[in-house]
Amino acid sequence: DTAVSQTPKYLVTQMGNDKSIKCEQNLGHDTMYWYKQDSKKFLKIMFSYNNKELIINETVPNRFSPKSPDKAHLNLHINSLELGDSAVYFCASSQFRVGGNEKLFFGSGTQLSVL
Amino acid sequence: GENVEQHPSTLSVQEGDSAVIKCTYSDSASNYFPWYKQELGKRPQLIIDIRSNVGEKKDQRIAVTLNKTAKHFSLHITETQPEDSAVYFCAAFMEYGNKLVFGAGTILRVKS
């Protein structure tokens, strides 16, 4: 059983389109995240939700809108896709938030290519 | 501010040799420092972590050291094997912003 699963694994689309990536975790964690990994492998946090509440929102364009229907799911919707959005998007979850001692469990990633 | 610097960006070693990756952080209040390994095309996975009340931690061939005064921490891999080849990320939990900030990664190649 996959602990953190995200779909789709690959997403190829045209500029200007709207797309969504889904993420689900079966670990019972309270906190979920979206990270973006660019072509240089740099991992940068985009959003964090704790029990469906948004707690971290980095300076991400408002074309990106996360949605957490419950604490086991965190989806990412992207409007008006741009070439610079091409990257690998990782969903992650963790159990603790106090003191930041939080082991992250990552999903397998979604390779987004905007043409 | 929030910053984690990681060096080197690439590292090639001969099988059996040791590899050392170093990171520095900016937030003196940081108290948690994990290391993640990402194999080609795979997800990052935690390999070892250290908290600020400990100076060193070891797990088989992997060890991490932390110098809070100097605000730097290092990953040491001994007796490297080809399967150690991957991208390694250090990270530091930043009290400012309440988030984990990653270094830029080190591509480790172990030559057999």
Short mmCIF file of C-alpha atoms in Angstrom, two decimals:
data_model
loop_
_atom_site.label_atom_id
_atom_site.label_comp_id
_atom_site.label_asym_id
_atom_site.label_seq_id
_atom_site.Cartn_x
_atom_site.Cartn_y
_atom_site.Cartn_z
CA ASP A 1 0.00 0.00 0.00
CA THR A 2 1.38 3.38 -0.99
CA ALA A 3 1.51 5.77 1.96
CA VAL A 4 1.32 9.01 -0.05
CA SER A 5 -0.09 8.66 -3.52
CA GLN A 6 -0.46 11.36 -6.12
CA THR A 7 -1.94 11.35 -9.60
CA PRO A 8 -1.19 11.71 -12.38
CA LYS A 9 2.48 10.70 -12.58
CA TYR A 10 2.95 12.57 -15.83
CA LEU A 11 1.05 15.58 -17.11
CA VAL A 12 1.72 17.14 -20.50
CA THR A 13 -0.40 20.12 -21.45
CA GLN A 14 -0.50 23.32 -23.45
CA MET A 15 0.13 26.83 -22.14
CA GLY A 16 -3.03 28.47 -20.86
CA ASN A 17 -4.74 25.26 -19.82
CA ASP A 18 -6.01 24.48 -16.31
CA LYS A 19 -4.95 21.25 -14.63
CA SER A 20 -5.21 19.49 -11.27
CA ILE A 21 -2.98 17.11 -9.34
CA LYS A 22 -4.47 14.94 -6.62
CA CYS A 23 -2.81 13.67 -3.46
CA GLU A 24 -3.95 11.27 -0.77
CA GLN A 25 -2.20 9.89 2.31
CA ASN A 26 -3.23 6.88 4.36
CA LEU A 27 -0.81 7.47 7.23
CA GLY A 28 -3.25 9.36 9.44
CA HIS A 29 -1.04 12.45 9.33
CA ASP A 30 -2.42 15.86 10.17
CA THR A 31 -0.19 17.90 7.87
CA MET A 32 0.20 17.82 4.10
CA TYR A 33 2.41 19.79 1.73
CA TRP A 34 3.09 20.62 -1.87
CA TYR A 35 6.71 21.01 -2.98
CA LYS A 36 8.00 22.06 -6.38
CA GLN A 37 11.26 20.60 -7.74
CA ASP A 38 12.68 22.51 -10.69
CA SER A 39 15.07 21.30 -13.37
CA LYS A 40 18.03 22.01 -11.09
CA LYS A 41 16.54 19.66 -8.48
CA PHE A 42 15.86 22.48 -6.03
CA LEU A 43 13.03 21.51 -3.64
CA LYS A 44 10.88 24.42 -2.56
CA ILE A 45 7.79 24.38 -0.39
CA MET A 46 4.66 25.86 -1.91
CA PHE A 47 1.86 25.15 0.56
CA SER A 48 1.22 23.41 3.85
CA TYR A 49 -2.11 22.39 5.36
CA ASN A 50 -2.74 21.22 8.90
CA ASN A 51 -6.10 19.55 9.48
CA LYS A 52 -7.53 21.17 6.34
CA GLU A 53 -6.30 24.62 7.39
CA LEU A 54 -3.77 26.51 5.26
CA ILE A 55 -0.70 27.28 7.38
CA ILE A 56 2.06 27.96 4.85
CA ASN A 57 1.56 29.81 1.61
CA GLU A 58 4.86 30.74 0.05
CA THR A 59 5.02 33.46 -2.58
CA VAL A 60 3.27 31.30 -5.12
CA PRO A 61 1.23 32.91 -7.93
CA ASN A 62 -2.48 32.86 -7.20
CA ARG A 63 -2.90 30.71 -10.31
CA PHE A 64 -2.02 27.87 -7.91
CA SER A 65 -4.87 26.97 -5.59
CA PRO A 66 -4.62 24.12 -3.10
CA LYS A 67 -7.74 22.43 -1.81
CA SER A 68 -7.98 20.13 1.20
CA PRO A 69 -11.42 18.47 1.47
CA ASP A 70 -10.22 16.48 4.49
CA LYS A 71 -6.92 15.91 6.25
CA ALA A 72 -6.12 12.87 4.09
CA HIS A 73 -6.33 14.77 0.81
CA LEU A 74 -4.58 17.80 -0.61
CA ASN A 75 -5.15 18.64 -4.25
CA LEU A 76 -3.43 21.28 -6.35
CA HIS A 77 -5.22 23.16 -9.09
CA ILE A 78 -3.25 25.30 -11.52
CA ASN A 79 -4.93 27.85 -13.78
CA SER A 80 -3.54 29.37 -16.97
CA LEU A 81 -0.45 27.18 -17.06
CA GLU A 82 2.82 28.83 -18.10
CA LEU A 83 6.07 27.40 -19.46
CA GLY A 84 7.78 28.16 -16.14
CA ASP A 85 5.38 25.89 -14.31
CA SER A 86 7.12 22.87 -15.82
CA ALA A 87 8.62 20.94 -12.91
CA VAL A 88 8.09 17.92 -10.71
CA TYR A 89 5.47 18.53 -8.03
CA PHE A 90 5.73 16.46 -4.87
CA CYS A 91 3.01 16.00 -2.33
CA ALA A 92 4.15 15.11 1.21
CA SER A 93 2.71 14.50 4.63
CA SER A 94 4.00 14.50 8.20
CA GLN A 95 2.76 13.62 11.64
CA PHE A 96 4.07 16.24 14.05
CA ARG A 97 4.25 19.97 13.84
CA VAL A 98 5.48 20.89 17.32
CA GLY A 99 9.13 21.96 17.19
CA GLY A 100 9.35 21.01 13.56
CA ASN A 101 10.53 17.46 14.25
CA GLU A 102 8.62 16.26 11.29
CA LYS A 103 9.66 13.41 9.03
CA LEU A 104 8.25 14.05 5.59
CA PHE A 105 6.78 11.22 3.57
CA PHE A 106 6.79 12.15 -0.10
CA GLY A 107 4.55 11.00 -2.91
CA SER A 108 6.13 9.71 -6.12
CA GLY A 109 5.86 13.08 -7.83
CA THR A 110 4.01 14.49 -10.83
CA GLN A 111 6.13 15.49 -13.81
CA LEU A 112 4.36 18.51 -15.33
CA SER A 113 5.43 19.60 -18.80
CA VAL A 114 3.88 22.75 -20.24
CA LEU A 115 4.34 23.09 -24.00
CA GLY B 1 16.00 35.27 6.81
CA GLU B 2 15.82 31.65 5.81
CA ASN B 3 18.65 30.02 3.95
CA VAL B 4 20.34 26.64 3.79
CA GLU B 5 23.52 26.39 1.76
CA GLN B 6 24.82 23.01 0.69
CA HIS B 7 28.22 22.02 -0.71
CA PRO B 8 29.44 20.55 -2.93
CA SER B 9 26.84 20.52 -5.69
CA THR B 10 28.40 17.40 -7.18
CA LEU B 11 30.69 14.82 -5.63
CA SER B 12 32.38 11.83 -7.27
CA VAL B 13 34.07 9.21 -5.14
CA GLN B 14 35.55 5.79 -5.72
CA GLU B 15 33.66 2.85 -4.31
CA GLY B 16 34.82 2.22 -0.75
CA ASP B 17 35.89 5.81 -0.13
CA SER B 18 34.09 8.23 2.19
CA ALA B 19 31.84 11.08 1.12
CA VAL B 20 31.14 14.25 3.09
CA ILE B 21 28.43 16.81 2.33
CA LYS B 22 28.24 20.06 4.27
CA CYS B 23 25.41 22.48 4.99
CA THR B 24 25.08 25.81 6.75
CA TYR B 25 21.90 27.48 7.92
CA SER B 26 20.94 31.01 8.81
CA ASP B 27 18.24 30.70 11.50
CA SER B 28 19.96 30.25 14.88
CA ALA B 29 16.65 29.01 16.33
CA SER B 30 16.59 26.01 13.98
CA ASN B 31 16.39 22.79 15.98
CA TYR B 32 15.83 19.97 13.50
CA PHE B 33 18.10 18.90 10.63
CA PRO B 34 17.09 15.99 8.39
CA TRP B 35 18.87 14.53 5.36
CA TYR B 36 16.96 13.16 2.39
CA LYS B 37 18.18 10.88 -0.40
CA GLN B 38 16.58 11.03 -3.83
CA GLU B 39 17.46 8.34 -6.35
CA LEU B 40 17.01 9.09 -10.04
CA GLY B 41 13.32 9.43 -10.88
CA LYS B 42 12.24 8.57 -7.33
CA ARG B 43 10.84 10.44 -4.36
CA PRO B 44 13.05 11.97 -1.63
CA GLN B 45 13.32 9.72 1.42
CA LEU B 46 14.62 10.49 4.89
CA ILE B 47 17.88 8.71 5.67
CA ILE B 48 18.92 10.32 8.94
CA ASP B 49 18.08 13.33 11.08
CA ILE B 50 19.53 15.13 14.07
CA ARG B 51 18.08 17.45 16.68
CA SER B 52 19.80 20.44 18.21
CA ASN B 53 20.41 18.78 21.57
CA VAL B 54 22.72 16.21 19.95
CA GLY B 55 26.11 16.77 18.33
CA GLU B 56 26.41 13.55 16.38
CA LYS B 57 24.27 10.65 15.27
CA LYS B 58 25.25 7.46 13.46
CA ASP B 59 23.31 4.79 11.60
CA GLN B 60 25.52 2.08 10.10
CA ARG B 61 27.57 3.72 7.31
CA ILE B 62 25.84 7.09 7.67
CA ALA B 63 26.59 9.73 10.28
CA VAL B 64 25.56 13.33 10.77
CA THR B 65 27.35 15.95 12.85
CA LEU B 66 25.97 19.27 14.04
CA ASN B 67 27.81 22.38 15.19
CA LYS B 68 25.17 24.78 16.53
CA THR B 69 27.66 27.53 17.29
CA ALA B 70 28.92 27.61 13.73
CA LYS B 71 25.44 26.79 12.35
CA HIS B 72 26.61 23.96 10.17
CA PHE B 73 25.94 20.26 9.88
CA SER B 74 27.44 17.52 7.75
CA LEU B 75 26.58 14.11 6.33
CA HIS B 76 29.28 11.45 6.31
CA ILE B 77 28.96 8.26 4.28
CA THR B 78 31.68 5.68 4.80
CA GLU B 79 32.57 2.69 2.59
CA THR B 80 30.48 4.09 -0.25
CA GLN B 81 28.73 1.70 -2.59
CA PRO B 82 27.29 2.24 -6.10
CA GLU B 83 23.76 2.22 -4.65
CA ASP B 84 24.67 5.31 -2.62
CA SER B 85 24.65 7.26 -5.90
CA ALA B 86 21.78 9.74 -5.65
CA VAL B 87 20.96 13.37 -4.89
CA TYR B 88 21.26 14.20 -1.19
CA PHE B 89 19.39 17.10 0.38
CA CYS B 90 20.03 18.65 3.75
CA ALA B 91 17.27 20.63 5.41
CA ALA B 92 16.74 22.79 8.46
CA PHE B 93 13.52 23.57 10.26
CA MET B 94 13.13 27.33 10.36
CA GLU B 95 11.31 28.77 13.35
CA TYR B 96 10.78 31.85 11.21
CA GLY B 97 8.03 30.70 8.89
CA ASN B 98 7.62 27.40 10.76
CA LYS B 99 8.82 25.31 7.81
CA LEU B 100 11.49 22.96 6.56
CA VAL B 101 13.91 24.61 4.14
CA PHE B 102 16.01 22.43 1.86
CA GLY B 103 19.52 22.91 0.57
CA ALA B 104 20.10 22.86 -3.18
CA GLY B 105 21.17 19.21 -3.20
CA THR B 106 24.39 17.30 -3.86
CA ILE B 107 24.68 14.81 -6.71
CA LEU B 108 26.79 11.95 -5.38
CA ARG B 109 28.33 9.53 -7.87
CA VAL B 110 30.06 6.43 -6.58
CA LYS B 111 32.33 4.92 -9.21
CA SER B 112 32.98 1.21 -9.14
#
